[in-house]
mmCIF file of C-alpha atoms in Angstrom:
data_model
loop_
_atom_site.group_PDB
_atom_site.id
_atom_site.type_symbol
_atom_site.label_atom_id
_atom_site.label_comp_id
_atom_site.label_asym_id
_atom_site.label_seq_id
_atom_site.Cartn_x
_atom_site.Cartn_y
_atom_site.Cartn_z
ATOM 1 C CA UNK A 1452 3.770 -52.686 -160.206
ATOM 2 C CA UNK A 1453 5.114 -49.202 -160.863
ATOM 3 C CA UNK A 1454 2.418 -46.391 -159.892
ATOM 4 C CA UNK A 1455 1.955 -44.700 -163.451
ATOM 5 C CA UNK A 1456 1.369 -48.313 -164.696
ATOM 6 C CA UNK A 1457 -1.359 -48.562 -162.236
ATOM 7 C CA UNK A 1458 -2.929 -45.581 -163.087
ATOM 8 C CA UNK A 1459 -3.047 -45.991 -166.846
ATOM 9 C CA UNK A 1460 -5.431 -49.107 -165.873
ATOM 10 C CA UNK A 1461 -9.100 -48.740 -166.084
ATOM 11 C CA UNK A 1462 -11.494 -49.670 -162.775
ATOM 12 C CA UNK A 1463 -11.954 -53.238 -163.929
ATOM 13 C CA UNK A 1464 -8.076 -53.871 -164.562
ATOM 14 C CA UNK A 1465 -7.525 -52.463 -161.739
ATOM 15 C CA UNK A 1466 -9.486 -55.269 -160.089
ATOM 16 C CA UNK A 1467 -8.329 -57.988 -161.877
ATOM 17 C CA UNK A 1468 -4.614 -57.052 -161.356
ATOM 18 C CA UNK A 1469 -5.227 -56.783 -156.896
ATOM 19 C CA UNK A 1470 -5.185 -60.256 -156.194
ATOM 20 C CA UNK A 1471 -1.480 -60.206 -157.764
ATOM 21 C CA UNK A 1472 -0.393 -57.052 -156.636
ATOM 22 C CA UNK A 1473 1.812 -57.026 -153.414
ATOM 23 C CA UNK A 1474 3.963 -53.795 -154.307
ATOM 24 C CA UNK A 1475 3.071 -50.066 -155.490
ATOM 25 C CA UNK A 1476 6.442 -48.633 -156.521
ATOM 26 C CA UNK A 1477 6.591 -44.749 -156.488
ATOM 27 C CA UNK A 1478 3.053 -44.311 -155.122
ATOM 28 C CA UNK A 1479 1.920 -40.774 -154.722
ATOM 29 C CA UNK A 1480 -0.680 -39.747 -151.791
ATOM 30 C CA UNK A 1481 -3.371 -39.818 -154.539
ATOM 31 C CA UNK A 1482 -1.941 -43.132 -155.876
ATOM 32 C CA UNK A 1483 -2.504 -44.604 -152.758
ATOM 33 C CA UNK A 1484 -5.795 -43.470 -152.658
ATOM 34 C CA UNK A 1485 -6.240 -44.663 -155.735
ATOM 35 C CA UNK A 1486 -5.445 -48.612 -154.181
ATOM 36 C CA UNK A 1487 -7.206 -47.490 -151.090
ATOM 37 C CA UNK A 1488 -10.401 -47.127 -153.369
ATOM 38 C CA UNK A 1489 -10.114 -50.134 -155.706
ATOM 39 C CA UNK A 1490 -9.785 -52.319 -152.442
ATOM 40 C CA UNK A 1491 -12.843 -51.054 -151.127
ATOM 41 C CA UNK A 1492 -14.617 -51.557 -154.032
ATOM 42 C CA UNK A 1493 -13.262 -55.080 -154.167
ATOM 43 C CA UNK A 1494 -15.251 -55.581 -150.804
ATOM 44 C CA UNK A 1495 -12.133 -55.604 -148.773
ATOM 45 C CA UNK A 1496 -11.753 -54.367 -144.967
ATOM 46 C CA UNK A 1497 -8.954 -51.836 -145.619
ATOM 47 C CA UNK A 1498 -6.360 -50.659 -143.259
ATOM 48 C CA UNK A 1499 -3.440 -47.681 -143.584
ATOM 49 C CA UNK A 1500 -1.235 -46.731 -141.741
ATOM 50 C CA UNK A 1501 -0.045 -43.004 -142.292
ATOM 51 C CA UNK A 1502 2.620 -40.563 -141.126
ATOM 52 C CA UNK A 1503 2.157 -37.336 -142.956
ATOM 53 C CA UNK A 1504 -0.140 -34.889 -143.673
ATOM 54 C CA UNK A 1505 -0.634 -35.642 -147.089
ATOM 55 C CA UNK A 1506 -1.864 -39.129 -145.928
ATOM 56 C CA UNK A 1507 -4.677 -37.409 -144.476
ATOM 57 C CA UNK A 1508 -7.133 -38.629 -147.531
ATOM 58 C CA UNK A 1509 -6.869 -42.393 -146.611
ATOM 59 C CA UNK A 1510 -7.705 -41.856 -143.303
ATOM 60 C CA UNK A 1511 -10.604 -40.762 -144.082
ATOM 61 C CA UNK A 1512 -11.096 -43.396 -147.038
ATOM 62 C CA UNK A 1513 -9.922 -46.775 -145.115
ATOM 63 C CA UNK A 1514 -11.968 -48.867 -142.821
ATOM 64 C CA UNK A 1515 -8.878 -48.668 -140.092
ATOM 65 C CA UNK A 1516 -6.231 -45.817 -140.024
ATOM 66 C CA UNK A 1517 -3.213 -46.752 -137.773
ATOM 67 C CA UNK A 1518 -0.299 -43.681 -136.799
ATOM 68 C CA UNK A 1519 3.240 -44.094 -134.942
ATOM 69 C CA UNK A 1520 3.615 -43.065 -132.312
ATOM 70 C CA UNK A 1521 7.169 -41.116 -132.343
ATOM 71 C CA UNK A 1522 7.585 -40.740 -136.659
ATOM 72 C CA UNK A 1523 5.072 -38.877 -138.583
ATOM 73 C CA UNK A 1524 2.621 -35.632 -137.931
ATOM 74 C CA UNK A 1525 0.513 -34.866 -134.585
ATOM 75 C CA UNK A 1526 -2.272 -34.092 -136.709
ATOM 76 C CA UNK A 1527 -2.020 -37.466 -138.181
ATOM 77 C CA UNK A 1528 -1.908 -39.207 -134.980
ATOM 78 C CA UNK A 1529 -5.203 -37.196 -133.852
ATOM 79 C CA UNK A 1530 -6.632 -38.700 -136.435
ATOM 80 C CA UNK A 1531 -5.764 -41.801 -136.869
ATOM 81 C CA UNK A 1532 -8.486 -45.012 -134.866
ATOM 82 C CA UNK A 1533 -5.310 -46.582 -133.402
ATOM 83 C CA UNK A 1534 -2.156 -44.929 -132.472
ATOM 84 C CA UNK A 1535 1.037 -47.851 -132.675
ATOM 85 C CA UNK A 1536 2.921 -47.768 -128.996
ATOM 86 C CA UNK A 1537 6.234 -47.456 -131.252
ATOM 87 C CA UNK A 1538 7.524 -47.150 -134.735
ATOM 88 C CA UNK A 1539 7.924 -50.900 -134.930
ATOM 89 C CA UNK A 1540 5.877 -53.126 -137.541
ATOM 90 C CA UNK A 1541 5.629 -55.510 -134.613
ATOM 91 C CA UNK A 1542 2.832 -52.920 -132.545
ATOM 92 C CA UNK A 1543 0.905 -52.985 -135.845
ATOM 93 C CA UNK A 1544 0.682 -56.906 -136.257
ATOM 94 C CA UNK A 1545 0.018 -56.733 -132.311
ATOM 95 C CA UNK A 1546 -3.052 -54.950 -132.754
ATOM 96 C CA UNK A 1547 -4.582 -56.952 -135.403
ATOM 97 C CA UNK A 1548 -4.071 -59.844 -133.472
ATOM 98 C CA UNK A 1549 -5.047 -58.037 -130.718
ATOM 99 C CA UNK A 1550 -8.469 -56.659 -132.558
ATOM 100 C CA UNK A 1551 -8.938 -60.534 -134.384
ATOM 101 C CA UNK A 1552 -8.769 -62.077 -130.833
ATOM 102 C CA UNK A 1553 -11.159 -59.454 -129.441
ATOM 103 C CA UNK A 1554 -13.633 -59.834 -132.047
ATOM 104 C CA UNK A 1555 -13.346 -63.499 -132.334
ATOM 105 C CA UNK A 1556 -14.751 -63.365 -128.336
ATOM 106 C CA UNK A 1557 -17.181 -61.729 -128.898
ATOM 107 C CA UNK A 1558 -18.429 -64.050 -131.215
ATOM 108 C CA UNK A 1559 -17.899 -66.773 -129.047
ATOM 109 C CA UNK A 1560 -19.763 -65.110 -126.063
ATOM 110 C CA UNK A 1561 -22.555 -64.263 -127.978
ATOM 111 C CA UNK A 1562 -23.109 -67.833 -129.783
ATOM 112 C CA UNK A 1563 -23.360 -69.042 -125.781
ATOM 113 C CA UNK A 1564 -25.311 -65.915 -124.376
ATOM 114 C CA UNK A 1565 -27.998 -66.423 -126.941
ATOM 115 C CA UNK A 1566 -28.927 -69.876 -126.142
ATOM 116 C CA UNK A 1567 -29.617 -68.895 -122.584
ATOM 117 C CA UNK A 1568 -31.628 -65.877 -123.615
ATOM 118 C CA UNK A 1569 -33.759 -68.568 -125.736
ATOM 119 C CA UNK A 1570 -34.052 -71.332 -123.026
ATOM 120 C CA UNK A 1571 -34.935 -69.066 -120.326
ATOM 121 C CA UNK A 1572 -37.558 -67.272 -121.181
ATOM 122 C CA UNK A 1573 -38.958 -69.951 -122.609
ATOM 123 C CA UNK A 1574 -39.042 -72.055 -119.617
ATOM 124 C CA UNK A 1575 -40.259 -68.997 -117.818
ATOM 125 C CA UNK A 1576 -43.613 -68.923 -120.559
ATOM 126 C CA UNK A 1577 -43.747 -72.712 -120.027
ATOM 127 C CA UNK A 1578 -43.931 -72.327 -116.450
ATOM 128 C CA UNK A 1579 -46.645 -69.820 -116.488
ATOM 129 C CA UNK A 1580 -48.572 -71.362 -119.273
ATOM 130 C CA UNK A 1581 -48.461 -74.435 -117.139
ATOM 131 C CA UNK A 1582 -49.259 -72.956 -113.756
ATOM 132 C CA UNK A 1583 -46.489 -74.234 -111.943
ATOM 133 C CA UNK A 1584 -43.953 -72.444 -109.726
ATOM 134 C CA UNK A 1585 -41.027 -73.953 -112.694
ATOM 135 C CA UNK A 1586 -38.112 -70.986 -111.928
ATOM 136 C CA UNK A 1587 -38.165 -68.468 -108.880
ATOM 137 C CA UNK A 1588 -36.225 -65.449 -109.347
ATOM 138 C CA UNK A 1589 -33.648 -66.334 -107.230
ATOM 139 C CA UNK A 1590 -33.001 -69.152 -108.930
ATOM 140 C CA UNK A 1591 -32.983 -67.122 -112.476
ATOM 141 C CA UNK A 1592 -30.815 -65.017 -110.419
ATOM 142 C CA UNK A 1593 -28.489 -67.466 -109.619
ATOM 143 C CA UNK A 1594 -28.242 -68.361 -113.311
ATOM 144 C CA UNK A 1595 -27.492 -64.845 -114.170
ATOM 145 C CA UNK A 1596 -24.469 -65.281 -111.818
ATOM 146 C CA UNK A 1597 -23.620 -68.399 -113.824
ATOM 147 C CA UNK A 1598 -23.872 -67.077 -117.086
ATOM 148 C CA UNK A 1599 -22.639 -63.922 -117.204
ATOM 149 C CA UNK A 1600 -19.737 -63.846 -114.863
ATOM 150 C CA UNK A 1601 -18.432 -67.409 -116.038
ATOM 151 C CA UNK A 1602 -18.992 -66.521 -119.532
ATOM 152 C CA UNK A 1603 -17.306 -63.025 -119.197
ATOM 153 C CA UNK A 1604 -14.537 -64.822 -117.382
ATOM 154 C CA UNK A 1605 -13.894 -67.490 -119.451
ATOM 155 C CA UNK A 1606 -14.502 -66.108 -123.187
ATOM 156 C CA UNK A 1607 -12.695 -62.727 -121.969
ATOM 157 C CA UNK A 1608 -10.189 -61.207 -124.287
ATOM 158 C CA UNK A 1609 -6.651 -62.308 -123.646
ATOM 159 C CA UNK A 1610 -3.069 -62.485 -125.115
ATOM 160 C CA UNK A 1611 -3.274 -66.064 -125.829
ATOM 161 C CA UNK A 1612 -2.472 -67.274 -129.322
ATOM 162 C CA UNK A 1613 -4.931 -66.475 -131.429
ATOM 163 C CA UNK A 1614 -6.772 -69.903 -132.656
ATOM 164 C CA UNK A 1615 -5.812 -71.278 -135.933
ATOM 165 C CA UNK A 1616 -8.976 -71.130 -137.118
ATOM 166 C CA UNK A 1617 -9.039 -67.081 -137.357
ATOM 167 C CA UNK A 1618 -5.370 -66.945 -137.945
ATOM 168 C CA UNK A 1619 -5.725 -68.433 -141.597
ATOM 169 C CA UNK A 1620 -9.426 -67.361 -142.196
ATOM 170 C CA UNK A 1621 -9.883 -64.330 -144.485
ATOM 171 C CA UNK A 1622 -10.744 -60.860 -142.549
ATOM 172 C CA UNK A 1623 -14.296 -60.793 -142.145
ATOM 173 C CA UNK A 1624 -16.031 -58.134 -143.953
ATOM 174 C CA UNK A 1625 -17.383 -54.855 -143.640
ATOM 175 C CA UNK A 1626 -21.278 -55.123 -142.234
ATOM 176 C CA UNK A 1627 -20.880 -58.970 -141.789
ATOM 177 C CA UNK A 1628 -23.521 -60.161 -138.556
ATOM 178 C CA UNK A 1629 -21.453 -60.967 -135.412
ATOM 179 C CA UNK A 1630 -23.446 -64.253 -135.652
ATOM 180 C CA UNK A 1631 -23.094 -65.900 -138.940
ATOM 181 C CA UNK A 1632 -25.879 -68.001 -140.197
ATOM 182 C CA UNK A 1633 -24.100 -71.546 -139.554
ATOM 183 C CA UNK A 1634 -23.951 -70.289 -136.050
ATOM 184 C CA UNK A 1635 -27.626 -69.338 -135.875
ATOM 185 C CA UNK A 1636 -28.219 -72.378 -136.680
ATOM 186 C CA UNK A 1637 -26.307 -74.228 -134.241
ATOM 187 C CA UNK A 1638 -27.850 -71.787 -131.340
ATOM 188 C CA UNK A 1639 -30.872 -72.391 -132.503
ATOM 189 C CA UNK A 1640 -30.328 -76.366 -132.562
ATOM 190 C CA UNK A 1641 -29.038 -76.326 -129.259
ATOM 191 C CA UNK A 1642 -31.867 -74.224 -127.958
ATOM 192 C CA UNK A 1643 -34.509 -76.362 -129.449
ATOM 193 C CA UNK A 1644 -32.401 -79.374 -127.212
ATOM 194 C CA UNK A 1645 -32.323 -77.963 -124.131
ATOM 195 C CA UNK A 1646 -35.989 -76.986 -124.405
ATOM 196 C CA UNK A 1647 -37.291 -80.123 -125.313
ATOM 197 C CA UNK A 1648 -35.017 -82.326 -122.653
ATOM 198 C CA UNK A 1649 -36.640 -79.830 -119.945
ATOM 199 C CA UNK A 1650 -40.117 -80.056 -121.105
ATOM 200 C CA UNK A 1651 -39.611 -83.652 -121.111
ATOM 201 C CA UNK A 1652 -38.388 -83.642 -117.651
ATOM 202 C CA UNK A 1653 -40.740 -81.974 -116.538
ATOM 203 C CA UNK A 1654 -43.719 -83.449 -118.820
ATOM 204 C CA UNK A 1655 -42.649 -87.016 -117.908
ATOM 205 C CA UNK A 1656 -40.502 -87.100 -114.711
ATOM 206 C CA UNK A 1657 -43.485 -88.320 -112.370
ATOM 207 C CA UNK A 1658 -43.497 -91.362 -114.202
ATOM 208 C CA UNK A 1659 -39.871 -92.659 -113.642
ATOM 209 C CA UNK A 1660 -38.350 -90.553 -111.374
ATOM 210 C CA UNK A 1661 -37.869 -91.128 -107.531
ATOM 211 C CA UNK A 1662 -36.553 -89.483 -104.604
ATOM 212 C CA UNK A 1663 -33.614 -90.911 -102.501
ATOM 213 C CA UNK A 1664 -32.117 -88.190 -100.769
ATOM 214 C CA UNK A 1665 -31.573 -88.949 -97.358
ATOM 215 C CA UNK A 1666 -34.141 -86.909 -94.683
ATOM 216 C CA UNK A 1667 -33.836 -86.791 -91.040
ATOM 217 C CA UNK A 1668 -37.668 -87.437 -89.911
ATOM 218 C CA UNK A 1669 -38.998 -88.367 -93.279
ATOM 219 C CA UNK A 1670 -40.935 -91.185 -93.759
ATOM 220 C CA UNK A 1671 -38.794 -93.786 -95.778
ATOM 221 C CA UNK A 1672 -35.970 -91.741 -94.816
ATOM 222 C CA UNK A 1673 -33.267 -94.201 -96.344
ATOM 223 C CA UNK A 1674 -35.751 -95.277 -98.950
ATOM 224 C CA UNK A 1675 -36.877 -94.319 -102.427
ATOM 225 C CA UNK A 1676 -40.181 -92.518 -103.209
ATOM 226 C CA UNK A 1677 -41.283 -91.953 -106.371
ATOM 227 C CA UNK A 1678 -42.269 -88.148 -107.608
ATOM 228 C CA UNK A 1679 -45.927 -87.092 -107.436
ATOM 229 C CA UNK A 1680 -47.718 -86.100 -110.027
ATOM 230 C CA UNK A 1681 -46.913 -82.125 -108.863
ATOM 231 C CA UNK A 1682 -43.294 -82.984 -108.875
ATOM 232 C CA UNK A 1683 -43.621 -83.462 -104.764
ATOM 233 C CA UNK A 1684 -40.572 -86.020 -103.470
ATOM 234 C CA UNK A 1685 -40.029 -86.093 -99.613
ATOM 235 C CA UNK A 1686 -39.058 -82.935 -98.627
ATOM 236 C CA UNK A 1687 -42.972 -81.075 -98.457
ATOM 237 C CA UNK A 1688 -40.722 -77.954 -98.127
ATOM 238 C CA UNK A 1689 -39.967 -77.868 -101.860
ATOM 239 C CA UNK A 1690 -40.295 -79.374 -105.210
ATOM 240 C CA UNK A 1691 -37.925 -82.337 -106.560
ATOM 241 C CA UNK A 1692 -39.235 -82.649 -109.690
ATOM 242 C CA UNK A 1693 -38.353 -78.582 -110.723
ATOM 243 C CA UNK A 1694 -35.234 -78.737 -108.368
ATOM 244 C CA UNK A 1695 -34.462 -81.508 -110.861
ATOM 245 C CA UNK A 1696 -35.494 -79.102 -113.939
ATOM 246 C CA UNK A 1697 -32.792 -76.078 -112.613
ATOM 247 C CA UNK A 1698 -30.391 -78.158 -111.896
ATOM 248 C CA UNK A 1699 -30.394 -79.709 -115.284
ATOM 249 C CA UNK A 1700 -30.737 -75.970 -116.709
ATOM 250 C CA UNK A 1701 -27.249 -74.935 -114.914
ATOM 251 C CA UNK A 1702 -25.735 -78.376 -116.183
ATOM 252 C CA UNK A 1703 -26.850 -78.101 -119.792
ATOM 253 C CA UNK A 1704 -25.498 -73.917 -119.580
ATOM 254 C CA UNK A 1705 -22.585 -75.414 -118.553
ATOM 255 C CA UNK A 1706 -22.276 -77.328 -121.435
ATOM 256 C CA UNK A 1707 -22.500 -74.881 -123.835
ATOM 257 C CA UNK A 1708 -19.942 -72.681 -121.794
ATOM 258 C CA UNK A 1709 -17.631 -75.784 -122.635
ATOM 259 C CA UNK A 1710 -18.381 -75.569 -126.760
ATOM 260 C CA UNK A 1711 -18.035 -72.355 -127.463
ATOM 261 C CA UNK A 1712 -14.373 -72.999 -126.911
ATOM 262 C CA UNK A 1713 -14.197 -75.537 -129.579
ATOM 263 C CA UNK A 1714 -12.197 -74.298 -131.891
ATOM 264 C CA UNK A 1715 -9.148 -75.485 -134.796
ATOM 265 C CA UNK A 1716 -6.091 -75.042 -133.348
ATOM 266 C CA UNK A 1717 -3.352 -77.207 -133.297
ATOM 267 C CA UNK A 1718 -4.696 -79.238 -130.473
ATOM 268 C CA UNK A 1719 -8.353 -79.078 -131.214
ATOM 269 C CA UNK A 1720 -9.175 -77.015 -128.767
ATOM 270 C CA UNK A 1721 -9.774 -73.063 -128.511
ATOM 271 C CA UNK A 1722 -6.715 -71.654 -126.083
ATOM 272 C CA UNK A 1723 -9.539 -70.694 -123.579
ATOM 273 C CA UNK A 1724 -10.489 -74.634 -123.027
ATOM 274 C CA UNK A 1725 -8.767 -75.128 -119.910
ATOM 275 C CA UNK A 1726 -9.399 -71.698 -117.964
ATOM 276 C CA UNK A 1727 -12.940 -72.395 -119.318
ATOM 277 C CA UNK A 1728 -13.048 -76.044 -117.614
ATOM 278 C CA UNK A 1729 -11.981 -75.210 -114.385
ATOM 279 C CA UNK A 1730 -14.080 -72.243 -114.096
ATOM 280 C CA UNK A 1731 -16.777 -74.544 -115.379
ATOM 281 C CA UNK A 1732 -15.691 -77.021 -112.550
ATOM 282 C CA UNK A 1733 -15.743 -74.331 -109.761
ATOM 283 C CA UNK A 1734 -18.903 -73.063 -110.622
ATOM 284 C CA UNK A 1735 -20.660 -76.814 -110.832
ATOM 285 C CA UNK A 1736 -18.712 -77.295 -107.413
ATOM 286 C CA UNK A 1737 -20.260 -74.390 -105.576
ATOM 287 C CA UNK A 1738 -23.416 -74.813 -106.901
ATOM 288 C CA UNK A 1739 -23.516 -78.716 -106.371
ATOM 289 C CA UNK A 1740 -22.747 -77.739 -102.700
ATOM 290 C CA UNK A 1741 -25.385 -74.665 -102.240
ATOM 291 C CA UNK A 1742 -28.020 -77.544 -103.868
ATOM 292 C CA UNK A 1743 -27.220 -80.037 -101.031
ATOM 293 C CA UNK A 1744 -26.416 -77.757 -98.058
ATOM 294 C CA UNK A 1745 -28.160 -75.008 -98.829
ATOM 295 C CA UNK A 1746 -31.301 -75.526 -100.430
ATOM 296 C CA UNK A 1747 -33.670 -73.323 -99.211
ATOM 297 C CA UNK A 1748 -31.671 -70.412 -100.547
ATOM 298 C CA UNK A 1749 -32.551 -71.208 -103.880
ATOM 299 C CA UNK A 1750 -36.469 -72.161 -102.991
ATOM 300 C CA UNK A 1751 -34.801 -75.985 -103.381
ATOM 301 C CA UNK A 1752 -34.833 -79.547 -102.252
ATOM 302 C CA UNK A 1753 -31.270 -81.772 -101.963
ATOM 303 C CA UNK A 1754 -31.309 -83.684 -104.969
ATOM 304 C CA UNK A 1755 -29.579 -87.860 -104.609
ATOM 305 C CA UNK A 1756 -26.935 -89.564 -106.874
ATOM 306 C CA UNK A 1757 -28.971 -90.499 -109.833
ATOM 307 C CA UNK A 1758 -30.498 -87.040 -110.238
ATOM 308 C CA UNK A 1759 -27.413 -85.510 -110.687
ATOM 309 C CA UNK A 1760 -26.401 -87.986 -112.883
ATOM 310 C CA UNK A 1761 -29.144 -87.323 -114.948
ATOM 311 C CA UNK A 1762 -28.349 -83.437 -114.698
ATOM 312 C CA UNK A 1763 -24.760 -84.530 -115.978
ATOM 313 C CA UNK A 1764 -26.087 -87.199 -119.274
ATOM 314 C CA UNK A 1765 -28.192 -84.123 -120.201
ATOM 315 C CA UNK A 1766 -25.064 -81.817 -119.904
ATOM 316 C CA UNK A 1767 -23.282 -84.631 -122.228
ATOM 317 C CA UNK A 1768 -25.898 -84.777 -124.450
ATOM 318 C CA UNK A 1769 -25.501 -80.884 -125.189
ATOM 319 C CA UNK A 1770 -22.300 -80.665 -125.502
ATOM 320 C CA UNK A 1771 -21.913 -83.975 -127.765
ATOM 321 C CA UNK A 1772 -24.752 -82.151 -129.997
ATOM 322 C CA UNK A 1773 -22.552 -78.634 -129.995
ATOM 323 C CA UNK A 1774 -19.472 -80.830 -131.305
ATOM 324 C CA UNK A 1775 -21.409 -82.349 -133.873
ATOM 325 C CA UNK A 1776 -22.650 -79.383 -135.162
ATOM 326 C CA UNK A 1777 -18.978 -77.732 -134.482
ATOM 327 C CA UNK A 1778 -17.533 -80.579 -136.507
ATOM 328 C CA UNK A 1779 -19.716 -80.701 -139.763
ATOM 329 C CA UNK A 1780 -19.029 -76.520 -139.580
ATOM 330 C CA UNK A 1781 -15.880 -77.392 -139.635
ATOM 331 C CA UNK A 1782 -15.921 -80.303 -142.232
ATOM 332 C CA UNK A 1783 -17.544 -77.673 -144.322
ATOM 333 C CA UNK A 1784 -15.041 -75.095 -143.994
ATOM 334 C CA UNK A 1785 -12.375 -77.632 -145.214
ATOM 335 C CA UNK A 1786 -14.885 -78.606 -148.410
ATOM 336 C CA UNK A 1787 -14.560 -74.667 -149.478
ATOM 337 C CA UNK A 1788 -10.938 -73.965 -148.828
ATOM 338 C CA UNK A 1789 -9.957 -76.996 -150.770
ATOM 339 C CA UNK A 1790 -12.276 -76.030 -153.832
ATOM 340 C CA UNK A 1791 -11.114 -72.831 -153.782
ATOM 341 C CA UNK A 1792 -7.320 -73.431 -153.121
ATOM 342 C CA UNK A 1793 -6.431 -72.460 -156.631
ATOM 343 C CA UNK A 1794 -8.422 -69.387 -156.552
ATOM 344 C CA UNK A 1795 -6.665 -66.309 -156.225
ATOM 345 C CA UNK A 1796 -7.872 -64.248 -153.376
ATOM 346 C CA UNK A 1797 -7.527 -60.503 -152.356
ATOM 347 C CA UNK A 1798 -7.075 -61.773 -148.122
ATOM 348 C CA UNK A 1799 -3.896 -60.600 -146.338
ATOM 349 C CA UNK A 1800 -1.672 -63.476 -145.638
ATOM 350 C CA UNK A 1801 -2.175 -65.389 -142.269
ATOM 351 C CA UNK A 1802 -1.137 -63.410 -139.115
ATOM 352 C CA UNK A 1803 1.308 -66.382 -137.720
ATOM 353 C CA UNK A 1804 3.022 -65.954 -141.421
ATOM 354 C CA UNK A 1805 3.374 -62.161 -141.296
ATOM 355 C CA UNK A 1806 4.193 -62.315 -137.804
ATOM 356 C CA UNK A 1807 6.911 -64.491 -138.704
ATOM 357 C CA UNK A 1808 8.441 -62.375 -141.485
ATOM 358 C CA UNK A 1809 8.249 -59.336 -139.806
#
């Protein structure tokens, strides 16, 4: 569309023509301003990228202002968020992929770091309420270390593809949450799991739960003897039952480490899935080894075969319930694009497409 056509067009033409519009011929500064606006208005994240000095109005107008870094005006570059590290169209797909993959981390670290922030505390209140000795601090120190660094390591930004999921999705929009409702929701169901599984644990575990572990000394050393009513096994220097009850807590953290990777790319699977695994794996390894080893650093008792198997068909049953809820969000997603394929829509076209022109 030539520029003077666009300009003879009222507001709401001017609105009904964007989702058509791919080309503004012999575009003045305040022309572009003009497109600048009506996007805006449309409810569309808007980026420019600008080069001279009478370009100045859109950076202040767009949500994103991008500047080369040889071409164009110094001033223009001071002002600009994000300064291109050449003149190529290539550095400006790079950083949207770049900025998509970023912020579609952070979403995925905070989906997982909120379900701890629920489940700990609230085993922490439980514990008190209860009058039992449920976490020690170094033990919610330990889980920290668990957390935080694994999560940080695993869901860190990286120049891996981005998934296929955000490549074809529609930007997301100016003041959307980090955490979208659907994903509240699954936090919150996956919270409510964990809680209840360790409240039942702990609630029920003296009734069916015994202690094999092998102690030198101990009466029935090579036996089985079932949990006391306190959670007392054979070791009198700690607690089996709430030994149990952490190491079910790291297991079932570890499990939602694992599905906030799920994601729709080609293979199913978000590109962090296997760095997330084995860091996963290590983690479970070195802490499956401090357990038996060294107990009393965490205030804890060697737990035997079937209790970690327990600890691991808890971790299963969290992660199963994260796919589910993963897989119906994604069913979902599906229903809307395909009753809205024939709908025209204002969204860029996918980055892998653009990529690929370019």
């Amino acid at each position: 569309m030539a520029a003077s056509e666009w300009n003879s067009l009222s507001l709401d033409h001017q609105l009904e023509v964007l989702p058509d519009l791919t080309v503004l011929a012999g575009a003045k500064p305040q022309d572009k301003l003009s497109l600048v606006n009506a996007l805006i208005t449309a409810g569309e994240c808007v980026g420019c990228s600008c080069r001279y000095l009478e370009d100045l109005p859109l950076l202040e107008a767009a949500h994103l202002s991008f500047a080369t870094r040889y071409s164009g005006h110094e001033i223009v570059r001071q002002q600009a968020d994000i300064v291109c590290q050449d003149d190529s169209c290539d550095s400006l797909v790079s950083a949207i992929v770049s900025g998509r993959c970023f912020h579609y981390k952070i979403r995925r670290f905070l989906r997982f770091r909120t379900a701890f922030n629920i489940v700990g505390p609230f085993l922490a209140l439980f514990g008190a309420f209860a009058g039992i000795d449920l976490l020690y601090s170094i033990q919610m120190l330990w889980m920290k270390v668990v957390v935080d660094i694994g999560a940080v390591l695993a869901l860190s930004p990286s120049p891996a593809a981005l998934p296929q999921e955000d490549q074809n999705n529609t930007p997301y929009t100016v003041g959307e949450p980090l955490v979208s409702r659907k994903a509240r929701q699954g936090v919150g169901i996956l919270a409510a799991v964990h809680c209840t599984m360790l409240v039942l644990l702990v609630v029920c575990g003296p009734g069916w739960i015994t202690d094999c572990t092998y102690v030198k000394g101990a009466t029935h050393a090579n036996g089985c003897v079932p949990v006391l009513p306190n959670g007392q096994g054979k070791t009198p220097a700690g607690n089996y039952l709430y030994t149990l009850t952490f190491n079910a807590f790291v297991w079932t953290q570890m499990a939602s480490l694992l599905a906030s990777c799920l994601g729709r790319n080609n293979a199913g699977l978000d590109p962090c899935w296997e760095r997330t695994v084995m860091l996963a794996s290590a983690m479970l390894a070195v802490h499956v080894l401090i357990m038996q080893f060294g107990a009393t650093v965490l205030n804890s008792v060697p737990v035997d075969t079937a209790g970690w198997f327990l600890c691991f068909c808890m971790a299963c049953v969290s992660l199963f319930i994260s796919a589910l809820h993963w897989w119906t969000e994604v069913q979902t997603l599906d229903k809307r694009e395909e009753a809205s394929g024939d709908t025209p829509s204002l969204s860029p076209e996918p980055v892998s497409r653009l990529v690929h022109e370019l």
